[in-house]
Amino acid sequence: MRTLFIHAGTHKTGTTSVQWYLNRHGRKLMRHGTYVPKAGCPSARSSGHHNIPWLLMGDPRAKVEHGGIDALLAELAEVDSPQAVVSSEEFQFLADRPLALAELDHRIHEAGWRPVYLMYLRAPGAYANSLYREFPLQNIHVPFADFLAGVLADGAYQPPGEVILRLDYDVLVEKWRAAAKGELRLLSYEAASAAGGIIPAFMGALGLPERTAQFRQRRINTSSGVTTDEMRGGAKLIDAKFRPAFERHVAETAATRNAA
């Protein structure tokens, strides 16, 4: 059975840079048996397959003409590559849409592909601060003390709209695995960054040789803003409560992959 890798984020873990790389070097990756579909991409300039989860979630940004799961599977039926990869940080929000996630998982299996979900996790304290620094760019204005209190109480933050940014990875993983039968691999963004960067780590996660990570790269959507002393203190509190789950999940995936 052929493998379809679904790169599901999370946000602020280099996903946009990965998507640029896939779009830029799709033909080269095809020579290594990895196909990058076009279906689901809102723009020809990006390989972010955001329209697929948007359609599944009923997001107002979705457009039928950009393609969803039907278009993706139709495109994949026309290629003979042993594996393919789609990428969107929006997939992570399907954890809170179990029927939509189950549909995605079922349709992929039904089409004769084995879904493998790749989800990069960031240490919760650093993740929280990275998200918070981006809020002004999204026209989200909330005092850090309120943001912190919500995260500590709920293990998550829900900005205006329906998506939920989860920092309690136990909840995220439990919800995901309850809805999807495909393998979920939880990977450390910090470990990837320390070992040479997200692109080499991502190519390795796809089982591709090191040379496939040596094409031109581009860092996109890097965090902006200032980290204050209040935010540093908040990150310590968040890590004290939620970092053990982060470390456990990425260690379990690493142990499973090493044993395979």
Coordinates of C-alpha atoms in Angstrom, one line a residue:
M1 CA 0.0 0.0 0.0
R2 CA 1.3 3.4 -0.9
T3 CA 1.8 6.0 1.8
L4 CA 0.3 9.5 1.9
F5 CA 2.0 11.7 4.4
I6 CA -0.2 14.4 5.9
H7 CA 1.9 17.1 7.5
A8 CA -0.5 18.6 10.0
G9 CA 1.6 21.5 11.5
T10 CA 1.4 22.6 14.2
H11 CA 1.5 26.3 13.8
K12 CA 4.9 28.1 14.3
T13 CA 6.9 25.0 13.6
G14 CA 8.3 25.9 10.2
T15 CA 5.3 24.7 8.2
T16 CA 5.4 27.6 5.7
S17 CA 9.0 27.0 4.9
V18 CA 8.3 23.3 4.4
Q19 CA 5.4 24.2 2.0
W20 CA 7.6 26.6 0.0
Y21 CA 10.3 23.8 -0.2
L22 CA 7.8 21.2 -1.4
N23 CA 6.4 23.6 -4.0
R24 CA 9.8 24.8 -5.2
H25 CA 11.3 21.3 -5.5
G26 CA 8.4 19.0 -6.2
R27 CA 9.9 17.7 -9.5
K28 CA 13.2 16.9 -7.8
L29 CA 11.4 15.1 -5.0
M30 CA 9.4 13.1 -7.6
R31 CA 12.7 11.6 -8.8
H32 CA 13.0 10.2 -5.3
G33 CA 9.5 8.7 -5.4
T34 CA 7.7 11.4 -3.5
Y35 CA 4.8 13.2 -5.2
V36 CA 3.6 16.7 -4.1
P37 CA -0.1 17.1 -5.3
K38 CA -1.5 20.4 -6.5
A39 CA -5.1 19.8 -5.4
G40 CA -6.0 21.7 -2.3
C41 CA -3.5 24.6 -2.8
P42 CA -5.2 28.0 -2.8
S43 CA -2.2 29.5 -4.7
A44 CA 0.1 28.1 -7.3
R45 CA 2.9 29.8 -5.4
S46 CA 2.4 27.7 -2.3
S47 CA 2.3 24.0 -1.7
G48 CA 0.2 24.6 1.4
H49 CA -2.8 22.3 0.9
H50 CA -5.0 24.5 3.2
N51 CA -8.2 24.1 1.1
I52 CA -8.5 20.4 2.0
P53 CA -9.0 21.0 5.8
W54 CA -10.9 24.2 5.1
L55 CA -13.5 22.3 3.1
L56 CA -13.7 19.6 5.7
M57 CA -14.3 22.2 8.4
G58 CA -16.6 24.4 6.4
D59 CA -14.2 27.3 6.7
P60 CA -15.3 30.4 4.9
R61 CA -11.9 30.7 3.2
A62 CA -12.5 27.4 1.3
K63 CA -13.2 27.5 -2.4
V64 CA -14.5 24.4 -4.2
E65 CA -12.4 25.3 -7.3
H66 CA -9.2 24.8 -5.4
G67 CA -10.0 21.2 -4.6
G68 CA -10.6 19.1 -1.6
I69 CA -10.3 15.4 -0.7
D70 CA -12.1 14.3 -3.9
A71 CA -9.7 16.3 -6.1
L72 CA -6.7 15.1 -4.1
L73 CA -7.6 11.4 -4.4
A74 CA -8.3 11.8 -8.1
E75 CA -4.9 13.4 -8.7
L76 CA -3.2 10.7 -6.7
A77 CA -4.9 8.0 -8.8
E78 CA -3.1 9.3 -11.8
V79 CA 0.4 8.9 -10.4
D80 CA 2.5 5.8 -9.7
S81 CA 4.7 7.3 -7.0
P82 CA 5.1 5.1 -4.0
Q83 CA 4.4 8.0 -1.7
A84 CA 3.0 11.5 -1.6
V85 CA 2.9 14.4 0.8
V86 CA 0.4 17.2 1.6
S87 CA 1.1 19.9 4.1
S88 CA -1.1 22.3 6.0
E89 CA -1.0 23.5 9.6
E90 CA -4.8 23.8 9.3
F91 CA -5.0 20.0 9.5
Q92 CA -4.2 20.2 13.2
F93 CA -7.7 21.7 13.9
L94 CA -9.4 18.5 12.7
A95 CA -8.6 17.1 16.1
D96 CA -11.6 19.1 17.3
R97 CA -13.7 18.1 14.3
P98 CA -13.7 14.3 14.8
L99 CA -16.3 13.6 12.0
A100 CA -14.2 15.5 9.5
L101 CA -11.0 13.9 10.6
A102 CA -12.6 10.4 10.4
E103 CA -13.9 11.2 6.9
L104 CA -10.4 12.2 5.8
D105 CA -8.8 9.1 7.3
H106 CA -11.5 6.8 5.8
R107 CA -11.3 8.3 2.3
I108 CA -7.6 7.9 2.2
H109 CA -7.7 4.3 3.3
E110 CA -10.6 3.6 0.9
A111 CA -8.5 4.9 -2.0
G112 CA -5.8 2.4 -1.3
W113 CA -3.3 4.7 0.5
R114 CA -1.9 4.4 4.0
P115 CA -2.2 7.8 5.8
V116 CA 0.7 8.8 8.0
Y117 CA 0.2 12.0 10.0
L118 CA 3.3 14.0 10.7
M119 CA 2.8 16.6 13.5
Y120 CA 5.6 18.8 14.7
L121 CA 5.2 19.9 18.3
R122 CA 6.9 22.8 20.0
A123 CA 7.8 23.0 23.7
P124 CA 4.5 24.5 25.1
G125 CA 6.1 27.6 26.7
A126 CA 8.0 28.6 23.6
Y127 CA 4.9 27.7 21.5
A128 CA 2.7 30.0 23.6
N129 CA 5.0 32.9 23.3
S130 CA 5.4 32.4 19.6
L131 CA 1.7 32.4 19.1
Y132 CA 1.2 35.4 21.3
R133 CA 3.8 37.5 19.4
E134 CA 1.8 36.7 16.2
F135 CA -1.6 37.8 17.6
P136 CA -1.2 41.5 16.6
L137 CA -0.7 40.4 13.0
Q138 CA -4.0 38.6 13.1
N139 CA -5.7 41.6 14.7
I140 CA -6.0 39.7 18.0
H141 CA -5.5 41.9 21.0
V142 CA -5.6 40.3 24.4
P143 CA -3.5 41.1 27.5
F144 CA -0.8 38.5 28.1
A145 CA -2.1 37.8 31.6
D146 CA -5.5 36.8 30.3
F147 CA -3.9 34.7 27.6
L148 CA -1.7 33.0 30.1
A149 CA -4.6 32.4 32.6
G150 CA -6.6 30.7 29.8
V151 CA -3.8 28.5 28.7
L152 CA -3.0 27.3 32.2
A153 CA -6.7 26.7 33.0
D154 CA -7.7 25.0 29.7
G155 CA -4.5 23.8 28.1
A156 CA -5.6 25.8 25.0
Y157 CA -6.5 29.2 23.7
Q158 CA -9.4 29.9 21.3
P159 CA -8.9 33.1 19.3
P160 CA -11.9 34.7 17.6
G161 CA -13.5 32.1 15.4
E162 CA -13.8 28.3 15.9
V163 CA -10.3 27.0 15.9
I164 CA -8.6 25.9 19.1
L165 CA -4.8 26.2 19.7
R166 CA -4.0 23.4 22.0
L167 CA -0.9 23.4 24.2
D168 CA -2.0 20.4 26.3
Y169 CA -0.7 17.8 23.9
D170 CA -2.3 14.9 25.8
V171 CA -5.7 16.3 24.8
L172 CA -4.7 17.0 21.2
V173 CA -3.3 13.5 20.7
E174 CA -6.2 11.7 22.4
K175 CA -8.7 13.6 20.3
W176 CA -6.7 12.8 17.1
R177 CA -6.2 9.1 17.7
A178 CA -9.9 8.7 18.7
A179 CA -11.0 9.9 15.2
A180 CA -8.2 8.6 12.9
K181 CA -6.9 5.1 12.4
G182 CA -3.7 6.2 10.5
E183 CA -0.4 6.4 12.3
L184 CA 0.3 9.7 14.1
R185 CA 4.0 10.6 14.4
L186 CA 4.7 13.4 16.9
L187 CA 8.0 15.1 16.2
S188 CA 10.0 17.7 18.1
Y189 CA 10.5 21.1 16.5
E190 CA 13.3 21.9 18.9
A191 CA 15.1 18.7 18.1
A192 CA 14.7 19.4 14.4
S193 CA 16.0 22.9 14.7
A194 CA 19.0 21.8 16.8
A195 CA 19.9 19.0 14.3
G196 CA 20.2 21.1 11.2
G197 CA 16.8 22.6 10.6
I198 CA 13.2 21.7 9.8
I199 CA 13.9 20.9 6.1
P200 CA 16.5 18.1 6.8
A201 CA 14.3 16.8 9.6
F202 CA 11.2 16.8 7.4
M203 CA 12.9 15.0 4.5
G204 CA 14.2 12.5 7.0
A205 CA 10.6 12.0 8.3
L206 CA 9.6 11.2 4.7
G207 CA 12.3 8.6 4.5
L208 CA 14.2 10.5 1.8
P209 CA 18.0 10.7 1.5
E210 CA 20.0 13.6 2.9
R211 CA 20.7 15.1 -0.5
T212 CA 17.0 15.9 -0.9
A213 CA 17.4 18.5 1.9
Q214 CA 20.2 20.3 0.1
F215 CA 18.2 22.2 -2.5
R216 CA 17.5 25.9 -2.1
Q217 CA 15.6 26.8 1.1
R218 CA 13.8 29.8 2.3
R219 CA 12.7 30.8 5.8
I220 CA 9.2 32.2 5.8
N221 CA 6.8 33.5 8.4
T222 CA 9.3 33.6 11.2
S223 CA 8.2 34.9 14.6
S224 CA 8.2 38.6 15.1
G225 CA 7.7 40.8 18.1
V226 CA 9.4 41.1 21.5
T227 CA 9.4 38.5 24.3
T228 CA 9.0 40.4 27.5
D229 CA 9.9 39.3 31.1
E230 CA 6.3 38.6 31.7
M231 CA 6.2 36.3 28.7
R232 CA 9.3 34.5 29.8
G233 CA 7.8 33.9 33.3
G234 CA 4.6 32.7 31.7
A235 CA 6.4 30.3 29.5
K236 CA 8.0 28.7 32.6
L237 CA 4.6 28.2 34.2
I238 CA 3.2 26.7 31.0
D239 CA 6.2 24.4 30.7
A240 CA 5.9 23.3 34.3
K241 CA 2.3 22.1 33.6
F242 CA 2.4 20.9 30.0
R243 CA 6.0 20.1 29.0
P244 CA 6.1 16.6 30.4
A245 CA 3.4 15.5 28.0
F246 CA 5.3 17.1 25.1
E247 CA 8.5 15.3 26.0
R248 CA 6.7 12.0 26.5
H249 CA 4.9 12.1 23.1
V250 CA 8.0 12.9 21.0
A251 CA 10.0 10.3 22.9
E252 CA 7.4 7.7 22.2
T253 CA 7.5 8.4 18.5
A254 CA 11.3 8.4 18.4
A255 CA 11.3 5.0 20.2
T256 CA 8.8 3.5 17.9
R257 CA 10.7 4.7 14.8
N258 CA 14.0 3.5 16.1
A259 CA 12.5 0.1 16.7
A260 CA 11.0 -0.2 13.3

